[in-house]
XYZ file of C-alpha atoms in Angstrom:
236
model
C 0.000 0.000 0.000
C 1.471 3.324 -1.091
C 2.032 5.723 1.781
C 3.030 8.494 -0.626
C 1.910 8.890 -4.221
C 3.300 11.560 -6.503
C 1.423 11.921 -9.781
C 2.543 13.904 -12.848
C 4.268 16.710 -10.995
C 5.215 19.805 -13.007
C 7.211 22.469 -11.179
C 8.569 25.748 -12.530
C 11.039 28.360 -11.316
C 9.740 31.380 -13.209
C 9.644 30.220 -16.830
C 12.145 27.396 -16.316
C 10.589 23.979 -15.896
C 12.347 22.093 -13.104
C 10.156 18.958 -12.962
C 8.242 17.421 -15.810
C 5.552 14.817 -15.204
C 7.322 13.277 -12.209
C 5.452 10.289 -10.759
C 6.584 7.826 -8.112
C 5.378 6.125 -4.979
C 6.754 5.170 -1.593
C 5.277 2.245 0.319
C 5.128 2.134 4.073
C 8.365 0.904 5.632
C 10.482 1.283 2.502
C 13.743 3.124 1.996
C 13.457 4.800 -1.415
C 16.417 6.486 -3.087
C 16.136 9.318 -5.599
C 19.375 9.527 -7.532
C 20.587 11.727 -10.364
C 23.198 14.279 -11.339
C 23.376 17.785 -9.910
C 20.504 19.888 -11.187
C 18.349 16.869 -12.072
C 15.523 18.085 -9.834
C 16.022 15.939 -6.746
C 15.914 18.760 -4.186
C 13.027 20.421 -6.054
C 11.081 17.165 -5.742
C 11.573 17.078 -1.973
C 10.745 20.775 -1.569
C 7.516 20.285 -3.502
C 6.573 17.259 -1.381
C 7.098 19.106 1.878
C 5.190 22.210 0.788
C 8.155 24.553 0.304
C 7.590 25.003 -3.456
C 4.193 24.967 -5.198
C 3.578 22.667 -8.171
C 1.985 23.900 -11.378
C 0.392 20.565 -12.129
C 0.054 17.127 -10.573
C -0.943 15.675 -7.248
C 0.761 14.559 -4.033
C -1.175 12.102 -1.885
C 0.044 11.087 1.586
C -1.889 8.365 3.440
C -4.868 8.833 1.082
C -4.976 12.584 1.696
C -4.251 15.104 -1.035
C -1.496 17.348 0.350
C -0.656 19.170 -2.887
C -1.799 22.568 -1.628
C -1.181 22.104 2.092
C 1.345 24.506 3.729
C 4.687 23.174 4.961
C 4.023 23.427 8.727
C 0.797 21.421 8.350
C 2.635 18.727 6.396
C 5.007 18.293 9.366
C 1.962 17.813 11.618
C 0.659 15.148 9.215
C 3.834 13.137 9.706
C 6.436 14.098 7.090
C 9.750 15.462 8.416
C 12.405 17.037 6.190
C 16.163 16.898 6.778
C 17.252 19.656 4.386
C 20.350 19.851 2.226
C 23.130 21.701 4.040
C 21.600 20.659 7.402
C 20.084 24.085 8.199
C 20.450 23.731 11.938
C 19.953 26.761 14.197
C 23.621 27.653 14.633
C 23.158 30.040 17.572
C 20.991 27.678 19.613
C 22.494 24.818 21.545
C 21.953 21.147 20.674
C 19.064 20.643 23.104
C 17.288 23.811 21.926
C 17.603 22.629 18.316
C 15.998 19.311 19.230
C 13.140 21.057 21.030
C 12.525 23.146 17.894
C 11.902 19.869 16.075
C 9.040 19.106 18.458
C 7.196 22.409 17.995
C 4.111 20.620 16.612
C 3.793 18.491 19.751
C 2.190 19.536 23.012
C 2.866 16.762 25.529
C 5.952 17.778 27.559
C 6.536 14.324 29.008
C 6.486 12.714 25.564
C 8.841 15.361 24.214
C 11.322 14.580 27.017
C 11.020 10.894 26.121
C 11.762 11.644 22.473
C 14.830 13.681 23.433
C 16.113 10.673 25.384
C 15.487 8.440 22.347
C 17.451 10.816 20.131
C 20.310 10.822 22.649
C 20.271 7.034 22.676
C 20.589 6.965 18.902
C 23.135 9.825 18.821
C 25.207 9.598 22.027
C 27.478 12.360 20.730
C 24.592 14.820 20.808
C 23.983 14.033 24.449
C 27.630 14.793 25.277
C 27.263 18.116 23.477
C 23.723 19.019 24.488
C 24.589 22.457 25.838
C 27.078 23.279 23.074
C 26.184 25.845 20.385
C 25.127 23.921 17.291
C 27.269 26.088 15.006
C 30.422 24.813 16.713
C 29.716 21.116 15.958
C 31.576 19.246 13.224
C 29.797 18.618 9.911
C 28.940 15.052 10.849
C 27.589 16.077 14.238
C 25.486 18.798 12.606
C 24.050 16.184 10.252
C 23.193 13.995 13.253
C 21.528 16.981 14.874
C 19.498 17.723 11.737
C 18.337 14.084 11.704
C 17.631 14.093 15.439
C 15.637 17.310 15.105
C 13.534 15.802 12.306
C 12.852 12.686 14.393
C 11.549 14.898 17.223
C 8.315 15.483 15.290
C 7.690 11.687 15.459
C 7.387 11.420 11.679
C 5.779 8.548 9.810
C 8.063 9.394 6.936
C 11.405 11.181 6.881
C 12.689 12.910 3.757
C 16.467 13.411 3.627
C 18.328 15.637 1.205
C 21.999 14.750 0.647
C 22.711 13.538 4.194
C 26.291 12.487 3.364
C 27.280 15.713 1.609
C 30.666 17.059 2.659
C 31.221 14.420 5.350
C 34.308 12.316 5.976
C 34.015 8.628 4.952
C 33.725 7.523 8.600
C 30.788 9.863 9.174
C 29.199 8.815 5.862
C 29.128 5.195 7.058
C 27.759 6.256 10.419
C 24.982 8.359 8.871
C 23.943 5.492 6.589
C 23.898 3.079 9.536
C 21.599 5.495 11.339
C 19.299 5.775 8.306
C 18.974 1.984 8.360
C 18.222 2.044 12.101
C 15.551 4.730 11.610
C 14.007 2.573 8.902
C 14.185 -0.587 11.034
C 12.395 1.277 13.844
C 9.425 1.767 11.513
C 9.923 5.157 9.840
C 9.604 5.248 6.056
C 12.580 6.963 4.361
C 12.833 8.928 1.121
C 16.475 9.659 0.425
C 18.066 12.040 -2.069
C 21.747 11.296 -2.282
C 24.692 12.102 -4.570
C 26.498 9.032 -3.282
C 24.421 6.724 -5.458
C 26.315 3.585 -4.532
C 25.714 4.101 -0.809
C 22.080 5.058 -1.355
C 21.364 2.004 -3.525
C 23.125 -0.263 -1.031
C 20.555 0.536 1.698
C 17.433 1.260 -0.411
C 14.621 -1.123 -1.344
C 13.840 0.658 -4.588
C 15.151 3.679 -6.454
C 14.136 6.236 -9.054
C 16.600 7.961 -11.379
C 15.969 11.618 -12.229
C 17.457 13.274 -15.287
C 16.708 16.910 -16.173
C 13.431 16.917 -14.258
C 12.095 13.579 -15.501
C 12.189 10.092 -14.027
C 14.024 7.986 -16.596
C 14.439 4.728 -14.724
C 13.145 2.955 -11.651
C 13.455 -0.457 -10.102
C 14.787 -2.565 -7.267
C 17.898 -0.966 -5.791
C 19.916 -4.179 -6.252
C 19.053 -4.335 -9.954
C 20.035 -0.700 -10.448
C 23.333 -1.275 -8.611
C 24.155 -3.865 -11.268
C 22.773 -1.942 -14.245
C 25.584 -0.996 -16.656
C 24.127 2.392 -17.607
C 23.752 3.303 -13.935
C 27.276 2.103 -13.172
C 28.664 4.354 -15.907
C 26.593 7.411 -15.122
C 26.427 7.409 -11.328
C 28.691 4.829 -9.759
C 31.925 5.887 -11.445
C 32.523 2.434 -12.900
């Protein structure tokens, strides 16, 4: 059963068409990877899903509800959290304050405290640095904080934009391990990632975007072994 259905999405920036007839679906519990070159429309797709950019045409349905015209803050309340490209943490707030910002849609103080403890369990480094200003964390720690903050809204689905960007190989592995843990704990994951090999290695299925269109889709394992994908995205 599709948790998220995207149907024939057209998106423009002024007169430039960024997405053209993009359709895909994400089933509950899956990890789905969106891969493609820079400028293919991956980030635009996520921004449209989470209400940050309006679409000109097409429909987005989440849990049988049309969310195409719903504003971003309401989409968070419905259960979709966004980990944006470049992390976008609140640099002047400390780690704990950043996490609390992620829970702004929730009212129950006790449950929020519980969620903070869960985030600390998953990211022990954040607990050690809870009173440190977020802007002073390393890139990998900031990425963990961005993920932790998104998890604070108790999402049914988490959308991640380039989580491994600019990170050292050790942190890249750690971030991907965490994505798998988040998935195993029951959160559906939609992942945009330049590191196609890594993304395909943890995804169930994947869609390939080229200049605003989906040109290929299939099981992640099949795409990992597809010669055209190897040439274009896996550097083989």
